[in-house]
């Protein structure tokens, strides 16, 4: 049949009929399908961090001076309040004795002023003492009493200065380092000891900021800690704290994971943390990776077969493991195309291969 195309265009109904015939005789694509494996997915966030002490202090003396005695060495376990270092306090002790003597003199003066005041009070009963003398003796007693209080305060200050010539452990722990020795002159800015608590350790990890919404609203987040040393078993723990401040360079947030006292770890060691993220409300399905169609905009879709035609379903890629992918928005009762999906379009005719389900 020799029909020119220009003639056909004059009859739109004839053109439509020819196109429908062409579609009708198009060969359907042969595809294989598979049913998904459904499960409720609980994701894990795997991070590596370092063991830290809850209390880690650089200790300095409260006074400047010459070191007389060092009472602790690196590696020593010390108790709270234990003496670590003593400064030479001879001058401070002499000044304390001087102030104590002035306090004694002030107390004698106060006692004498009180006696003289009480004396004129007794004479005033027989009206042989002028009122001005009584007022004068009362003022003298008040002045002496004030001077005694001033000297008492001076002694208290100097006693504190003497006490500050000794450095005590603020908490129980282990001496990690010592930076000074006997005979050295130190100031209040000198770092003399590094003291690390022997209890209350934690694993510090950096969490990517995109996980903040998932973790910040949870009251309890389970964590499995795997030490990076041989012979120390993994243990279960929990997320102790998520610091709600993001690092501007790495875009991460610091998280602290509780480390029990019998974990076998020490401060400074590294360990891996498997943080259990909250389960998704919707279940996900596992399909072969070949079932995914990649979109230019970065999205994904899969195809199910309805009445021998491909039907596109938009999905979100949740996880990948080898040649399997976990996606949402799919049904356990449907079969999905796992071959030739890159060439498929929504509505294309398809033929499911025998035994390919």
Short mmCIF file of C-alpha atoms in Angstrom, two decimals:
data_model
loop_
_atom_site.label_atom_id
_atom_site.label_comp_id
_atom_site.label_asym_id
_atom_site.label_seq_id
_atom_site.Cartn_x
_atom_site.Cartn_y
_atom_site.Cartn_z
CA UNK A 1 0.00 0.00 0.00
CA UNK A 2 1.57 3.23 -1.18
CA UNK A 3 0.15 6.10 0.91
CA UNK A 4 2.07 9.31 1.19
CA UNK A 5 2.52 10.70 4.74
CA UNK A 6 1.26 14.12 3.67
CA UNK A 7 -2.01 12.52 2.65
CA UNK A 8 -2.33 10.72 5.99
CA UNK A 9 -1.84 13.94 7.91
CA UNK A 10 -4.95 15.25 6.22
CA UNK A 11 -6.92 12.60 8.06
CA UNK A 12 -6.04 12.72 11.80
CA UNK A 13 -8.24 9.75 12.60
CA UNK A 14 -6.28 7.63 10.13
CA UNK A 15 -2.94 8.68 11.72
CA UNK A 16 -4.18 7.78 15.17
CA UNK A 17 -5.31 4.39 13.96
CA UNK A 18 -1.92 3.62 12.45
CA UNK A 19 -0.10 4.63 15.67
CA UNK A 20 -2.37 2.45 17.78
CA UNK A 21 -1.67 -0.46 15.49
CA UNK A 22 2.06 0.16 15.90
CA UNK A 23 1.76 0.18 19.73
CA UNK A 24 -0.41 -2.91 19.65
CA UNK A 25 2.16 -4.88 17.75
CA UNK A 26 5.14 -3.67 19.89
CA UNK A 27 7.00 -6.58 21.46
CA UNK A 28 6.68 -6.64 25.32
CA UNK A 29 9.97 -6.67 27.23
CA UNK A 30 10.84 -9.99 28.88
CA UNK A 31 11.64 -9.41 32.55
CA UNK A 32 12.40 -11.35 35.69
CA UNK A 33 10.64 -10.47 38.93
CA UNK A 34 11.25 -11.18 42.61
CA UNK A 35 9.37 -10.68 45.85
CA UNK A 36 11.02 -8.55 48.52
CA UNK A 37 12.17 -9.78 51.91
CA UNK A 38 10.46 -7.52 54.42
CA UNK A 39 11.83 -6.56 57.82
CA UNK A 40 11.74 -3.80 60.39
CA UNK A 41 15.14 -2.20 59.97
CA UNK A 42 17.12 -0.88 62.90
CA UNK A 43 20.11 0.98 61.57
CA UNK A 44 23.47 1.05 63.25
CA UNK A 45 25.85 3.98 63.31
CA UNK A 46 29.43 2.74 63.50
CA UNK A 47 32.00 5.19 64.87
CA UNK A 48 35.47 5.08 66.43
CA UNK A 49 36.40 7.10 69.50
CA UNK A 50 38.76 7.39 72.46
CA UNK A 51 38.30 6.49 76.11
CA UNK A 52 38.30 9.58 78.32
CA UNK A 53 38.00 10.22 82.05
CA UNK A 54 35.07 12.22 83.35
CA UNK A 55 37.57 14.10 85.52
CA UNK A 56 40.92 15.03 83.99
CA UNK A 57 42.68 17.90 85.75
CA UNK A 58 45.97 19.74 85.36
CA UNK A 59 46.94 20.56 88.96
CA UNK A 60 48.78 23.73 89.95
CA UNK A 61 49.84 25.21 93.27
CA UNK A 62 47.75 28.00 94.78
CA UNK A 63 50.94 29.83 95.79
CA UNK A 64 54.30 30.53 94.19
CA UNK A 65 57.34 29.04 95.85
CA UNK A 66 60.18 26.57 95.94
CA UNK A 67 59.24 22.88 95.89
CA UNK A 68 60.34 21.29 99.17
CA UNK A 69 58.92 17.77 98.82
CA UNK A 70 57.16 15.75 96.12
CA UNK A 71 54.86 13.12 97.63
CA UNK A 72 53.49 11.38 94.48
CA UNK A 73 54.96 9.84 91.36
CA UNK A 74 53.63 9.08 87.89
CA UNK A 75 51.31 6.05 87.95
CA UNK A 76 50.44 6.36 91.63
CA UNK A 77 46.84 5.85 92.65
CA UNK A 78 45.88 8.62 95.05
CA UNK A 79 42.82 9.30 97.17
CA UNK A 80 40.89 12.53 97.39
CA UNK A 81 42.62 14.86 99.87
CA UNK A 82 45.97 13.05 99.69
CA UNK A 83 49.07 15.30 99.90
CA UNK A 84 50.88 15.51 96.54
CA UNK A 85 53.42 18.31 96.93
CA UNK A 86 54.78 20.72 99.58
CA UNK A 87 56.33 24.15 98.96
CA UNK A 88 58.89 25.80 101.24
CA UNK A 89 56.68 27.80 103.66
CA UNK A 90 59.26 29.21 106.16
CA UNK A 91 58.56 32.87 105.37
CA UNK A 92 54.81 32.27 105.45
CA UNK A 93 55.11 30.57 108.83
CA UNK A 94 57.14 33.47 110.24
CA UNK A 95 54.59 35.98 109.00
CA UNK A 96 51.85 33.88 110.61
CA UNK A 97 53.66 33.96 113.98
CA UNK A 98 54.01 37.73 113.70
CA UNK A 99 50.30 38.17 113.08
CA UNK A 100 49.42 35.79 115.89
CA UNK A 101 51.50 37.95 118.27
CA UNK A 102 49.67 41.07 117.10
CA UNK A 103 46.39 39.27 117.68
CA UNK A 104 47.43 38.43 121.24
CA UNK A 105 48.31 42.08 121.87
CA UNK A 106 44.97 43.17 120.45
CA UNK A 107 43.15 40.79 122.74
CA UNK A 108 45.01 42.20 125.76
CA UNK A 109 44.10 45.73 124.67
CA UNK A 110 40.48 44.76 124.29
CA UNK A 111 40.44 43.17 127.73
CA UNK A 112 41.97 46.31 129.29
CA UNK A 113 39.55 48.61 127.49
CA UNK A 114 36.63 46.52 128.70
CA UNK A 115 37.93 46.67 132.30
CA UNK A 116 38.23 50.44 132.20
CA UNK A 117 34.79 50.81 130.70
CA UNK A 118 33.19 48.55 133.33
CA UNK A 119 35.02 50.56 136.02
CA UNK A 120 33.44 53.88 135.06
CA UNK A 121 30.05 52.20 134.71
CA UNK A 122 30.33 51.11 138.37
CA UNK A 123 31.35 54.62 139.48
CA UNK A 124 28.50 56.15 137.53
CA UNK A 125 26.03 54.51 139.90
CA UNK A 126 27.21 56.90 142.68
CA UNK A 127 27.13 59.78 140.20
CA UNK A 128 30.81 60.68 140.68
CA UNK A 129 31.81 60.19 136.99
CA UNK A 130 31.07 62.55 134.15
CA UNK A 131 29.02 61.21 131.27
CA UNK A 132 31.70 62.29 128.81
CA UNK A 133 34.21 59.96 130.47
CA UNK A 134 31.79 57.06 130.20
CA UNK A 135 31.33 57.74 126.49
CA UNK A 136 35.10 58.01 126.01
CA UNK A 137 35.77 54.65 127.70
CA UNK A 138 32.99 53.02 125.68
CA UNK A 139 34.55 54.29 122.44
CA UNK A 140 37.97 53.04 123.47
CA UNK A 141 36.54 49.60 124.14
CA UNK A 142 34.78 49.52 120.76
CA UNK A 143 38.00 50.55 118.98
CA UNK A 144 40.00 47.86 120.77
CA UNK A 145 37.38 45.25 119.91
CA UNK A 146 37.48 46.27 116.22
CA UNK A 147 41.28 46.07 116.18
CA UNK A 148 41.09 42.56 117.63
CA UNK A 149 38.71 41.50 114.84
CA UNK A 150 41.07 42.98 112.24
CA UNK A 151 44.02 41.07 113.62
CA UNK A 152 41.92 37.91 113.80
CA UNK A 153 41.09 38.26 110.10
CA UNK A 154 44.77 38.84 109.26
CA UNK A 155 45.72 35.63 111.06
CA UNK A 156 43.01 33.70 109.19
CA UNK A 157 44.31 35.01 105.84
CA UNK A 158 47.88 34.05 106.66
CA UNK A 159 46.81 30.60 107.86
CA UNK A 160 45.20 30.11 104.44
CA UNK A 161 48.43 31.26 102.73
CA UNK A 162 50.39 28.70 104.75
CA UNK A 163 47.88 25.97 103.85
CA UNK A 164 48.18 26.83 100.16
CA UNK A 165 51.85 25.84 100.23
CA UNK A 166 50.59 22.24 100.10
CA UNK A 167 48.90 20.68 97.08
CA UNK A 168 46.24 18.00 97.69
CA UNK A 169 44.43 15.66 95.26
CA UNK A 170 41.00 17.15 94.47
CA UNK A 171 39.59 13.71 93.62
CA UNK A 172 40.67 10.07 93.63
CA UNK A 173 42.54 8.97 90.55
CA UNK A 174 45.85 8.16 88.87
CA UNK A 175 48.81 10.51 88.42
CA UNK A 176 49.25 10.57 84.64
CA UNK A 177 52.20 12.97 84.56
CA UNK A 178 54.46 15.08 86.82
CA UNK A 179 56.08 18.24 85.47
CA UNK A 180 58.17 19.53 88.37
CA UNK A 181 60.73 18.25 90.89
CA UNK A 182 62.22 19.17 94.24
CA UNK A 183 64.14 22.46 94.19
CA UNK A 184 62.23 24.04 91.31
CA UNK A 185 60.47 27.38 91.62
CA UNK A 186 56.84 27.22 90.54
CA UNK A 187 54.01 29.73 90.19
CA UNK A 188 50.23 29.50 90.18
CA UNK A 189 50.35 28.95 86.42
CA UNK A 190 52.74 25.97 86.60
CA UNK A 191 51.23 22.60 85.64
CA UNK A 192 52.60 20.27 88.30
CA UNK A 193 50.51 17.09 87.96
CA UNK A 194 48.00 15.61 85.53
CA UNK A 195 45.41 13.73 87.56
CA UNK A 196 42.89 11.40 85.88
CA UNK A 197 39.97 9.89 87.76
CA UNK A 198 40.13 6.12 88.16
CA UNK A 199 36.34 5.75 87.83
CA UNK A 200 33.63 7.21 85.66
CA UNK A 201 35.18 6.77 82.20
CA UNK A 202 33.46 7.34 78.88
CA UNK A 203 34.00 6.73 75.18
CA UNK A 204 33.94 9.98 73.21
CA UNK A 205 32.90 9.77 69.54
CA UNK A 206 32.03 12.35 66.87
CA UNK A 207 28.51 11.90 65.46
CA UNK A 208 27.69 13.34 61.97
CA UNK A 209 25.21 16.18 62.30
CA UNK A 210 22.55 14.48 60.14
CA UNK A 211 21.92 11.98 62.96
CA UNK A 212 21.18 14.67 65.56
CA UNK A 213 17.37 14.62 65.05
CA UNK A 214 17.30 10.82 65.49
CA UNK A 215 19.36 10.77 68.70
CA UNK A 216 18.48 14.02 70.47
CA UNK A 217 14.90 13.04 71.27
CA UNK A 218 15.66 9.57 72.65
CA UNK A 219 15.70 8.87 76.39
CA UNK A 220 17.82 5.73 76.00
CA UNK A 221 20.05 4.73 73.08
CA UNK A 222 21.76 1.32 73.24
CA UNK A 223 25.38 1.05 72.14
CA UNK A 224 27.68 -1.92 71.61
CA UNK A 225 31.34 -1.05 72.32
CA UNK A 226 34.09 -3.11 70.66
CA UNK A 227 37.60 -2.43 72.05
CA UNK A 228 40.47 -2.19 69.55
CA UNK A 229 42.76 -4.39 71.64
CA UNK A 230 43.07 -8.15 71.75
CA UNK A 231 41.63 -10.03 74.69
CA UNK A 232 39.12 -7.41 75.81
CA UNK A 233 35.56 -8.49 74.97
CA UNK A 234 32.86 -6.22 73.58
CA UNK A 235 30.21 -4.97 75.99
CA UNK A 236 26.81 -3.34 75.93
CA UNK A 237 26.43 0.26 77.04
CA UNK A 238 24.28 3.33 76.45
CA UNK A 239 24.58 6.86 75.13
CA UNK A 240 25.27 9.02 78.18
CA UNK A 241 25.23 12.47 76.60
CA UNK A 242 24.95 14.14 73.20
CA UNK A 243 26.53 17.59 73.23
CA UNK A 244 24.17 19.88 71.30
CA UNK A 245 26.93 21.95 69.69
CA UNK A 246 28.20 21.16 66.19
CA UNK A 247 31.85 21.49 65.20
CA UNK A 248 32.00 24.08 62.41
CA UNK A 249 34.87 22.32 60.61
CA UNK A 250 33.80 18.67 60.77
CA UNK A 251 30.01 19.23 61.15
CA UNK A 252 29.89 16.65 63.93
CA UNK A 253 28.59 16.56 67.51
CA UNK A 254 30.39 14.98 70.44
CA UNK A 255 28.69 12.01 72.08
CA UNK A 256 29.72 10.34 75.35
CA UNK A 257 29.16 6.61 75.87
CA UNK A 258 29.39 5.11 79.36
CA UNK A 259 32.36 2.78 79.95
CA UNK A 260 32.00 0.49 83.01
CA UNK A 261 34.83 0.25 85.53
CA UNK A 262 35.43 -3.44 84.70
CA UNK A 263 35.57 -2.93 80.91
CA UNK A 264 39.30 -3.70 80.68
CA UNK A 265 39.96 -0.37 78.95
CA UNK A 266 42.11 2.50 80.19
CA UNK A 267 42.08 6.18 79.34
CA UNK A 268 43.53 6.92 75.91
CA UNK A 269 42.62 3.59 74.29
CA UNK A 270 40.44 3.50 71.19
CA UNK A 271 37.25 1.53 70.66
CA UNK A 272 34.46 1.21 68.10
CA UNK A 273 30.89 2.07 68.94
CA UNK A 274 27.84 0.59 67.22
CA UNK A 275 25.03 3.01 68.06
CA UNK A 276 21.56 1.53 67.62
CA UNK A 277 19.44 4.13 65.84
CA UNK A 278 15.69 4.19 66.53
CA UNK A 279 13.69 1.72 64.40
CA UNK A 280 11.80 3.20 61.49
CA UNK A 281 8.02 3.10 61.82
CA UNK A 282 7.59 1.69 58.31
CA UNK A 283 9.11 -1.65 57.32
CA UNK A 284 11.60 -1.93 54.50
CA UNK A 285 12.09 -4.56 51.85
CA UNK A 286 15.27 -6.12 50.52
CA UNK A 287 15.60 -6.55 46.75
CA UNK A 288 18.47 -7.34 44.38
CA UNK A 289 20.38 -4.18 43.47
CA UNK A 290 19.41 -4.71 39.83
CA UNK A 291 15.82 -3.80 40.73
CA UNK A 292 16.79 -0.15 41.30
CA UNK A 293 16.44 2.46 38.56
CA UNK A 294 18.65 5.48 39.13
CA UNK A 295 17.21 8.92 38.37
CA UNK A 296 19.26 11.86 37.08
CA UNK A 297 18.21 13.88 40.15
CA UNK A 298 19.64 11.24 42.50
CA UNK A 299 16.34 9.52 43.29
CA UNK A 300 15.39 5.86 42.84
CA UNK A 301 12.45 3.82 41.68
CA UNK A 302 11.47 0.17 41.15
CA UNK A 303 8.90 -1.44 38.86
CA UNK A 304 6.08 -3.79 39.69
CA UNK A 305 3.96 -5.59 37.07
CA UNK A 306 0.23 -4.82 36.83
CA UNK A 307 -1.85 -6.27 33.94
CA UNK A 308 1.35 -7.07 32.04
CA UNK A 309 2.55 -3.49 32.21
CA UNK A 310 5.40 -1.95 34.21
CA UNK A 311 4.27 0.33 36.99
CA UNK A 312 6.90 2.63 38.50
CA UNK A 313 7.12 3.02 42.29
CA UNK A 314 9.27 5.78 43.80
CA UNK A 315 11.38 4.50 46.70
CA UNK A 316 14.04 5.67 49.15
CA UNK A 317 17.31 3.77 49.40
CA UNK A 318 17.81 2.87 53.08
CA UNK A 319 20.81 0.54 53.13
CA UNK A 320 23.09 -1.50 50.86
CA UNK A 321 24.74 -4.83 51.58
CA UNK A 322 26.70 -6.47 48.78
CA UNK A 323 24.20 -6.96 45.90
CA UNK A 324 21.12 -6.36 48.04
CA UNK A 325 19.41 -3.04 48.78
CA UNK A 326 16.82 -2.08 51.38
CA UNK A 327 14.12 0.32 50.18
CA UNK A 328 10.82 1.59 51.54
CA UNK A 329 7.39 2.13 49.94
CA UNK A 330 7.13 -1.44 48.64
CA UNK A 331 4.73 -4.27 49.49
CA UNK A 332 5.46 -7.83 50.54
CA UNK A 333 2.59 -9.07 48.30
CA UNK A 334 3.98 -7.57 45.08
CA UNK A 335 6.69 -8.78 42.75
CA UNK A 336 9.26 -6.34 41.38
CA UNK A 337 11.24 -6.34 38.15
CA UNK A 338 14.88 -7.26 38.68
CA UNK A 339 16.17 -7.28 35.08
CA UNK A 340 16.30 -4.65 32.38
CA UNK A 341 14.91 -1.87 34.56
CA UNK A 342 17.19 0.80 33.06
CA UNK A 343 15.29 0.60 29.76
CA UNK A 344 11.82 0.40 31.31
CA UNK A 345 9.39 3.29 31.48
CA UNK A 346 6.16 3.60 33.36
CA UNK A 347 3.41 1.79 31.42
CA UNK A 348 5.68 -0.27 29.14
CA UNK A 349 4.32 -3.73 28.24
CA UNK A 350 6.27 -6.54 29.86
CA UNK A 351 6.24 -10.34 29.85
CA UNK A 352 7.31 -12.16 32.98
CA UNK A 353 9.65 -15.03 32.17
CA UNK A 354 8.54 -18.48 33.27
CA UNK A 355 10.11 -19.53 36.59
CA UNK A 356 11.68 -16.09 37.06
CA UNK A 357 9.82 -15.26 40.27
#
